[in-house]
C-alpha cells in the first residue's frame, strides 16, 4: 500500500482539526493573561501618577524649609532640605517626565543649591577673615597694654616707643583691610594720643609734632 504524502499546509490543517479545542482554549488563556497583565500595568501606572502631586508638594515644602534655614544661617539644614526637595521632584519626573511643575521645581532647586554652596563658602571666608582680624586687633591691644606697663615701671623709653610704633604699624595694616573698623580706629587714636603725650612729657617736642 503506497504511503500518502501531505503538504505542510495539509498537515497543519489536519493537526488543527484534531486539536482545535485545545488550541482555542490555549489562545483564550493567553489572551486573558495578556489582558490581565495590561490591566495590572495600567493600574500600577495610574497609582504612580496619583503620587505625583504629593511628591511635588513635598518638594515645594522642603524647598520652603531650605529658604527659612538659609535665612537663619543654617547652611547644613539648607543643603539637606534642598537635597530632599530635589529627590522629590526627580521621583515625580521618573513617573511623569513631562510634568512641568516637577521640571521647574527640579531646575529651581539645582540653582538654589549652587547659590547656597556659594553663600556658605563666602560666609566661611568672611568668618575666617573676621576671626583673624579680631585676633590681630587683640594682639595690638596687648602690645599697647604692655608698653604702658613698661613705661610705668620705668623701662627704657626707646623700648616702649618701639612697641607703640609696632602697634601703630599693625593697626595701619588692619585698617588697610577694613578702613572703617570702629574698634581699630578707636585703638589707633588712643595709642597715638598716648604716644604724643609721652613725647611731650619727655620733652620730645619734634616727635610729638610729627605725630599730630
PDB file of C-alpha atoms in Angstrom:
ATOM      1  CA  UNK A   1       0.000   0.000   0.000  1.00  0.00           C
ATOM      2  CA  UNK A   2       1.547   3.273  -1.070  1.00  0.00           C
ATOM      3  CA  UNK A   3       2.291   5.937   1.565  1.00  0.00           C
ATOM      4  CA  UNK A   4       0.118   9.046   1.484  1.00  0.00           C
ATOM      5  CA  UNK A   5       2.024  12.328   1.129  1.00  0.00           C
ATOM      6  CA  UNK A   6       0.894  15.556   2.827  1.00  0.00           C
ATOM      7  CA  UNK A   7       1.939  19.079   2.162  1.00  0.00           C
ATOM      8  CA  UNK A   8       2.847  21.302   5.121  1.00  0.00           C
ATOM      9  CA  UNK A   9      -0.462  23.144   4.807  1.00  0.00           C
ATOM     10  CA  UNK A  10      -2.416  19.896   4.744  1.00  0.00           C
ATOM     11  CA  UNK A  11      -0.516  18.611   7.755  1.00  0.00           C
ATOM     12  CA  UNK A  12      -1.194  21.769   9.786  1.00  0.00           C
ATOM     13  CA  UNK A  13      -4.830  21.716   8.738  1.00  0.00           C
ATOM     14  CA  UNK A  14      -5.277  18.126   9.924  1.00  0.00           C
ATOM     15  CA  UNK A  15      -3.412  18.885  13.181  1.00  0.00           C
ATOM     16  CA  UNK A  16      -5.585  21.942  13.834  1.00  0.00           C
ATOM     17  CA  UNK A  17      -8.774  19.948  13.168  1.00  0.00           C
ATOM     18  CA  UNK A  18      -7.735  17.306  15.695  1.00  0.00           C
ATOM     19  CA  UNK A  19      -6.507  19.804  18.360  1.00  0.00           C
ATOM     20  CA  UNK A  20      -8.901  22.628  17.631  1.00  0.00           C
ATOM     21  CA  UNK A  21     -10.464  22.751  21.103  1.00  0.00           C
ATOM     22  CA  UNK A  22      -7.101  22.648  22.885  1.00  0.00           C
ATOM     23  CA  UNK A  23      -5.613  25.349  20.670  1.00  0.00           C
ATOM     24  CA  UNK A  24      -8.594  27.644  21.145  1.00  0.00           C
ATOM     25  CA  UNK A  25      -8.515  27.142  24.899  1.00  0.00           C
ATOM     26  CA  UNK A  26      -4.800  27.942  24.972  1.00  0.00           C
ATOM     27  CA  UNK A  27      -5.325  31.065  22.889  1.00  0.00           C
ATOM     28  CA  UNK A  28      -8.124  32.225  25.162  1.00  0.00           C
ATOM     29  CA  UNK A  29      -5.941  31.690  28.217  1.00  0.00           C
ATOM     30  CA  UNK A  30      -3.059  33.562  26.567  1.00  0.00           C
ATOM     31  CA  UNK A  31      -5.307  36.478  25.622  1.00  0.00           C
ATOM     32  CA  UNK A  32      -6.701  36.569  29.145  1.00  0.00           C
ATOM     33  CA  UNK A  33      -3.199  36.615  30.630  1.00  0.00           C
ATOM     34  CA  UNK A  34      -2.083  39.398  28.285  1.00  0.00           C
ATOM     35  CA  UNK A  35      -5.199  41.404  29.075  1.00  0.00           C
ATOM     36  CA  UNK A  36      -4.732  40.873  32.800  1.00  0.00           C
ATOM     37  CA  UNK A  37      -1.098  41.955  32.584  1.00  0.00           C
ATOM     38  CA  UNK A  38      -2.059  45.060  30.630  1.00  0.00           C
ATOM     39  CA  UNK A  39      -4.706  45.948  33.166  1.00  0.00           C
ATOM     40  CA  UNK A  40      -2.234  45.420  36.005  1.00  0.00           C
ATOM     41  CA  UNK A  41       0.387  47.633  34.335  1.00  0.00           C
ATOM     42  CA  UNK A  42      -2.199  50.325  33.679  1.00  0.00           C
ATOM     43  CA  UNK A  43      -3.386  50.165  37.285  1.00  0.00           C
ATOM     44  CA  UNK A  44       0.173  50.476  38.586  1.00  0.00           C
ATOM     45  CA  UNK A  45       0.856  53.426  36.277  1.00  0.00           C
ATOM     46  CA  UNK A  46      -2.293  55.163  37.418  1.00  0.00           C
ATOM     47  CA  UNK A  47      -1.405  54.630  41.089  1.00  0.00           C
ATOM     48  CA  UNK A  48       2.063  56.074  40.440  1.00  0.00           C
ATOM     49  CA  UNK A  49       0.598  59.082  38.629  1.00  0.00           C
ATOM     50  CA  UNK A  50      -1.577  59.727  41.627  1.00  0.00           C
ATOM     51  CA  UNK A  51       1.607  60.103  43.707  1.00  0.00           C
ATOM     52  CA  UNK A  52       2.990  62.921  41.537  1.00  0.00           C
ATOM     53  CA  UNK A  53       1.044  65.817  43.140  1.00  0.00           C
ATOM     54  CA  UNK A  54       2.070  64.642  46.608  1.00  0.00           C
ATOM     55  CA  UNK A  55       5.723  64.403  45.532  1.00  0.00           C
ATOM     56  CA  UNK A  56       5.603  67.918  44.081  1.00  0.00           C
ATOM     57  CA  UNK A  57       4.005  69.260  47.260  1.00  0.00           C
ATOM     58  CA  UNK A  58       6.716  67.540  49.289  1.00  0.00           C
ATOM     59  CA  UNK A  59       9.403  69.092  47.086  1.00  0.00           C
ATOM     60  CA  UNK A  60       7.885  72.549  47.436  1.00  0.00           C
ATOM     61  CA  UNK A  61       7.634  72.187  51.209  1.00  0.00           C
ATOM     62  CA  UNK A  62      11.277  71.101  51.508  1.00  0.00           C
ATOM     63  CA  UNK A  63      12.333  73.993  49.269  1.00  0.00           C
ATOM     64  CA  UNK A  64      10.466  76.459  51.513  1.00  0.00           C
ATOM     65  CA  UNK A  65      12.178  74.973  54.561  1.00  0.00           C
ATOM     66  CA  UNK A  66      15.544  75.420  52.860  1.00  0.00           C
ATOM     67  CA  UNK A  67      14.797  79.132  52.394  1.00  0.00           C
ATOM     68  CA  UNK A  68      13.993  79.502  56.093  1.00  0.00           C
ATOM     69  CA  UNK A  69      17.149  77.619  57.067  1.00  0.00           C
ATOM     70  CA  UNK A  70      19.310  79.788  54.833  1.00  0.00           C
ATOM     71  CA  UNK A  71      17.792  82.986  56.235  1.00  0.00           C
ATOM     72  CA  UNK A  72      18.902  81.978  59.735  1.00  0.00           C
ATOM     73  CA  UNK A  73      22.373  80.964  58.537  1.00  0.00           C
ATOM     74  CA  UNK A  74      21.943  77.205  58.966  1.00  0.00           C
ATOM     75  CA  UNK A  75      23.847  76.030  55.913  1.00  0.00           C
ATOM     76  CA  UNK A  76      23.746  72.311  56.708  1.00  0.00           C
ATOM     77  CA  UNK A  77      19.953  72.336  57.068  1.00  0.00           C
ATOM     78  CA  UNK A  78      19.725  74.345  53.843  1.00  0.00           C
ATOM     79  CA  UNK A  79      21.664  71.676  51.952  1.00  0.00           C
ATOM     80  CA  UNK A  80      19.659  68.841  53.495  1.00  0.00           C
ATOM     81  CA  UNK A  81      16.301  70.398  52.638  1.00  0.00           C
ATOM     82  CA  UNK A  82      17.400  71.160  49.070  1.00  0.00           C
ATOM     83  CA  UNK A  83      18.530  67.557  48.603  1.00  0.00           C
ATOM     84  CA  UNK A  84      15.178  66.382  49.952  1.00  0.00           C
ATOM     85  CA  UNK A  85      13.345  68.713  47.550  1.00  0.00           C
ATOM     86  CA  UNK A  86      15.435  67.614  44.563  1.00  0.00           C
ATOM     87  CA  UNK A  87      14.786  63.955  45.383  1.00  0.00           C
ATOM     88  CA  UNK A  88      11.016  64.528  45.497  1.00  0.00           C
ATOM     89  CA  UNK A  89      10.963  66.417  42.187  1.00  0.00           C
ATOM     90  CA  UNK A  90      13.137  63.799  40.486  1.00  0.00           C
ATOM     91  CA  UNK A  91      10.884  60.988  41.702  1.00  0.00           C
ATOM     92  CA  UNK A  92       7.915  62.847  40.225  1.00  0.00           C
ATOM     93  CA  UNK A  93       9.745  63.190  36.903  1.00  0.00           C
ATOM     94  CA  UNK A  94      10.515  59.471  36.794  1.00  0.00           C
ATOM     95  CA  UNK A  95       6.786  58.816  36.954  1.00  0.00           C
ATOM     96  CA  UNK A  96       5.711  61.714  34.745  1.00  0.00           C
ATOM     97  CA  UNK A  97       8.680  63.001  32.680  1.00  0.00           C
ATOM     98  CA  UNK A  98       6.594  65.776  31.110  1.00  0.00           C
ATOM     99  CA  UNK A  99       5.293  67.281  34.344  1.00  0.00           C
ATOM    100  CA  UNK A 100       6.096  70.999  34.117  1.00  0.00           C
ATOM    101  CA  UNK A 101       5.813  71.689  37.854  1.00  0.00           C
ATOM    102  CA  UNK A 102       8.318  68.949  38.623  1.00  0.00           C
ATOM    103  CA  UNK A 103      10.691  70.207  35.927  1.00  0.00           C
ATOM    104  CA  UNK A 104      10.543  73.785  37.197  1.00  0.00           C
ATOM    105  CA  UNK A 105      10.962  72.637  40.781  1.00  0.00           C
ATOM    106  CA  UNK A 106      13.971  70.478  39.959  1.00  0.00           C
ATOM    107  CA  UNK A 107      15.663  73.261  37.978  1.00  0.00           C
ATOM    108  CA  UNK A 108      14.975  75.821  40.700  1.00  0.00           C
ATOM    109  CA  UNK A 109      16.377  73.564  43.403  1.00  0.00           C
ATOM    110  CA  UNK A 110      19.546  72.968  41.357  1.00  0.00           C
ATOM    111  CA  UNK A 111      20.049  76.725  41.060  1.00  0.00           C
ATOM    112  CA  UNK A 112      19.369  77.285  44.749  1.00  0.00           C
ATOM    113  CA  UNK A 113      21.788  74.524  45.719  1.00  0.00           C
ATOM    114  CA  UNK A 114      24.606  76.188  43.758  1.00  0.00           C
ATOM    115  CA  UNK A 115      23.754  79.545  45.319  1.00  0.00           C
ATOM    116  CA  UNK A 116      23.662  78.003  48.802  1.00  0.00           C
ATOM    117  CA  UNK A 117      27.110  76.453  48.352  1.00  0.00           C
ATOM    118  CA  UNK A 118      28.491  79.801  47.170  1.00  0.00           C
ATOM    119  CA  UNK A 119      26.885  81.637  50.095  1.00  0.00           C
ATOM    120  CA  UNK A 120      28.319  79.103  52.545  1.00  0.00           C
ATOM    121  CA  UNK A 121      31.789  79.476  51.023  1.00  0.00           C
ATOM    122  CA  UNK A 122      31.603  83.277  51.230  1.00  0.00           C
ATOM    123  CA  UNK A 123      30.402  83.081  54.834  1.00  0.00           C
ATOM    124  CA  UNK A 124      33.279  80.793  55.818  1.00  0.00           C
ATOM    125  CA  UNK A 125      35.797  83.063  54.111  1.00  0.00           C
ATOM    126  CA  UNK A 126      34.325  86.134  55.807  1.00  0.00           C
ATOM    127  CA  UNK A 127      34.276  84.384  59.190  1.00  0.00           C
ATOM    128  CA  UNK A 128      37.919  83.405  58.798  1.00  0.00           C
ATOM    129  CA  UNK A 129      38.898  86.978  57.942  1.00  0.00           C
ATOM    130  CA  UNK A 130      36.898  88.386  60.867  1.00  0.00           C
ATOM    131  CA  UNK A 131      38.451  85.896  63.274  1.00  0.00           C
ATOM    132  CA  UNK A 132      41.965  86.728  62.079  1.00  0.00           C
ATOM    133  CA  UNK A 133      41.207  90.461  62.287  1.00  0.00           C
ATOM    134  CA  UNK A 134      39.965  90.149  65.883  1.00  0.00           C
ATOM    135  CA  UNK A 135      42.995  88.093  66.888  1.00  0.00           C
ATOM    136  CA  UNK A 136      45.411  90.640  65.426  1.00  0.00           C
ATOM    137  CA  UNK A 137      43.485  93.511  66.991  1.00  0.00           C
ATOM    138  CA  UNK A 138      43.714  91.778  70.356  1.00  0.00           C
ATOM    139  CA  UNK A 139      47.444  91.378  69.805  1.00  0.00           C
ATOM    140  CA  UNK A 140      47.722  95.145  69.291  1.00  0.00           C
ATOM    141  CA  UNK A 141      45.742  95.781  72.496  1.00  0.00           C
ATOM    142  CA  UNK A 142      48.083  93.508  74.430  1.00  0.00           C
ATOM    143  CA  UNK A 143      51.109  95.226  72.911  1.00  0.00           C
ATOM    144  CA  UNK A 144      49.728  98.627  73.870  1.00  0.00           C
ATOM    145  CA  UNK A 145      48.999  97.478  77.403  1.00  0.00           C
ATOM    146  CA  UNK A 146      52.484  96.006  77.735  1.00  0.00           C
ATOM    147  CA  UNK A 147      54.035  99.262  76.532  1.00  0.00           C
ATOM    148  CA  UNK A 148      52.020 101.216  79.093  1.00  0.00           C
ATOM    149  CA  UNK A 149      53.031  98.820  81.877  1.00  0.00           C
ATOM    150  CA  UNK A 150      56.695  99.038  80.872  1.00  0.00           C
ATOM    151  CA  UNK A 151      56.509 102.824  80.846  1.00  0.00           C
ATOM    152  CA  UNK A 152      55.016 102.884  84.345  1.00  0.00           C
ATOM    153  CA  UNK A 153      57.744 100.533  85.557  1.00  0.00           C
ATOM    154  CA  UNK A 154      60.441 102.873  84.233  1.00  0.00           C
ATOM    155  CA  UNK A 155      61.524 100.756  81.268  1.00  0.00           C
ATOM    156  CA  UNK A 156      63.718 102.297  78.591  1.00  0.00           C
ATOM    157  CA  UNK A 157      61.794 104.861  76.573  1.00  0.00           C
ATOM    158  CA  UNK A 158      63.251 103.548  73.338  1.00  0.00           C
ATOM    159  CA  UNK A 159      61.919 100.041  74.015  1.00  0.00           C
ATOM    160  CA  UNK A 160      58.478 101.361  74.932  1.00  0.00           C
ATOM    161  CA  UNK A 161      58.406 103.677  71.927  1.00  0.00           C
ATOM    162  CA  UNK A 162      59.297 100.845  69.581  1.00  0.00           C
ATOM    163  CA  UNK A 163      56.470  98.725  70.992  1.00  0.00           C
ATOM    164  CA  UNK A 164      53.984 101.546  70.440  1.00  0.00           C
ATOM    165  CA  UNK A 165      55.305 102.162  66.927  1.00  0.00           C
ATOM    166  CA  UNK A 166      54.886  98.473  66.138  1.00  0.00           C
ATOM    167  CA  UNK A 167      51.323  98.592  67.473  1.00  0.00           C
ATOM    168  CA  UNK A 168      50.522 101.557  65.261  1.00  0.00           C
ATOM    169  CA  UNK A 169      52.040  99.825  62.225  1.00  0.00           C
ATOM    170  CA  UNK A 170      49.936  96.714  62.860  1.00  0.00           C
ATOM    171  CA  UNK A 171      46.832  98.888  63.125  1.00  0.00           C
ATOM    172  CA  UNK A 172      47.641 100.538  59.800  1.00  0.00           C
ATOM    173  CA  UNK A 173      47.786  97.099  58.172  1.00  0.00           C
ATOM    174  CA  UNK A 174      44.474  96.146  59.744  1.00  0.00           C
ATOM    175  CA  UNK A 175      42.867  99.370  58.583  1.00  0.00           C
ATOM    176  CA  UNK A 176      44.082  98.645  55.070  1.00  0.00           C
ATOM    177  CA  UNK A 177      41.742  95.646  55.218  1.00  0.00           C
ATOM    178  CA  UNK A 178      38.864  97.419  56.989  1.00  0.00           C
ATOM    179  CA  UNK A 179      39.413 101.145  56.846  1.00  0.00           C
ATOM    180  CA  UNK A 180      36.205 101.981  58.703  1.00  0.00           C
ATOM    181  CA  UNK A 181      36.535  99.456  61.521  1.00  0.00           C
ATOM    182  CA  UNK A 182      35.495 101.403  64.617  1.00  0.00           C
ATOM    183  CA  UNK A 183      37.487  99.294  67.090  1.00  0.00           C
ATOM    184  CA  UNK A 184      40.710  99.634  65.125  1.00  0.00           C
ATOM    185  CA  UNK A 185      40.248 103.373  64.590  1.00  0.00           C
ATOM    186  CA  UNK A 186      39.500 103.941  68.284  1.00  0.00           C
ATOM    187  CA  UNK A 187      42.539 101.938  69.383  1.00  0.00           C
ATOM    188  CA  UNK A 188      44.792 103.759  66.935  1.00  0.00           C
ATOM    189  CA  UNK A 189      43.603 107.119  68.255  1.00  0.00           C
ATOM    190  CA  UNK A 190      44.287 106.014  71.861  1.00  0.00           C
ATOM    191  CA  UNK A 191      47.793 104.798  71.020  1.00  0.00           C
ATOM    192  CA  UNK A 192      48.658 107.879  69.003  1.00  0.00           C
ATOM    193  CA  UNK A 193      47.410 110.174  71.780  1.00  0.00           C
ATOM    194  CA  UNK A 194      49.337 108.245  74.417  1.00  0.00           C
ATOM    195  CA  UNK A 195      52.427 108.287  72.226  1.00  0.00           C
ATOM    196  CA  UNK A 196      52.168 112.043  71.719  1.00  0.00           C
ATOM    197  CA  UNK A 197      51.544 112.771  75.406  1.00  0.00           C
ATOM    198  CA  UNK A 198      54.603 110.742  76.386  1.00  0.00           C
ATOM    199  CA  UNK A 199      56.711 112.501  73.809  1.00  0.00           C
ATOM    200  CA  UNK A 200      55.639 115.873  75.169  1.00  0.00           C
ATOM    201  CA  UNK A 201      56.240 114.735  78.719  1.00  0.00           C
ATOM    202  CA  UNK A 202      59.751 113.671  77.838  1.00  0.00           C
ATOM    203  CA  UNK A 203      60.423 116.963  76.008  1.00  0.00           C
ATOM    204  CA  UNK A 204      60.406 115.178  72.658  1.00  0.00           C
ATOM    205  CA  UNK A 205      58.556 118.065  71.074  1.00  0.00           C
ATOM    206  CA  UNK A 206      59.633 117.408  67.498  1.00  0.00           C
ATOM    207  CA  UNK A 207      58.454 113.816  67.630  1.00  0.00           C
ATOM    208  CA  UNK A 208      55.114 114.805  69.143  1.00  0.00           C
ATOM    209  CA  UNK A 209      54.548 117.434  66.461  1.00  0.00           C
ATOM    210  CA  UNK A 210      55.257 114.827  63.794  1.00  0.00           C
ATOM    211  CA  UNK A 211      52.520 112.579  65.191  1.00  0.00           C
ATOM    212  CA  UNK A 212      49.992 115.424  65.346  1.00  0.00           C
TER     213      UNK A 212
END
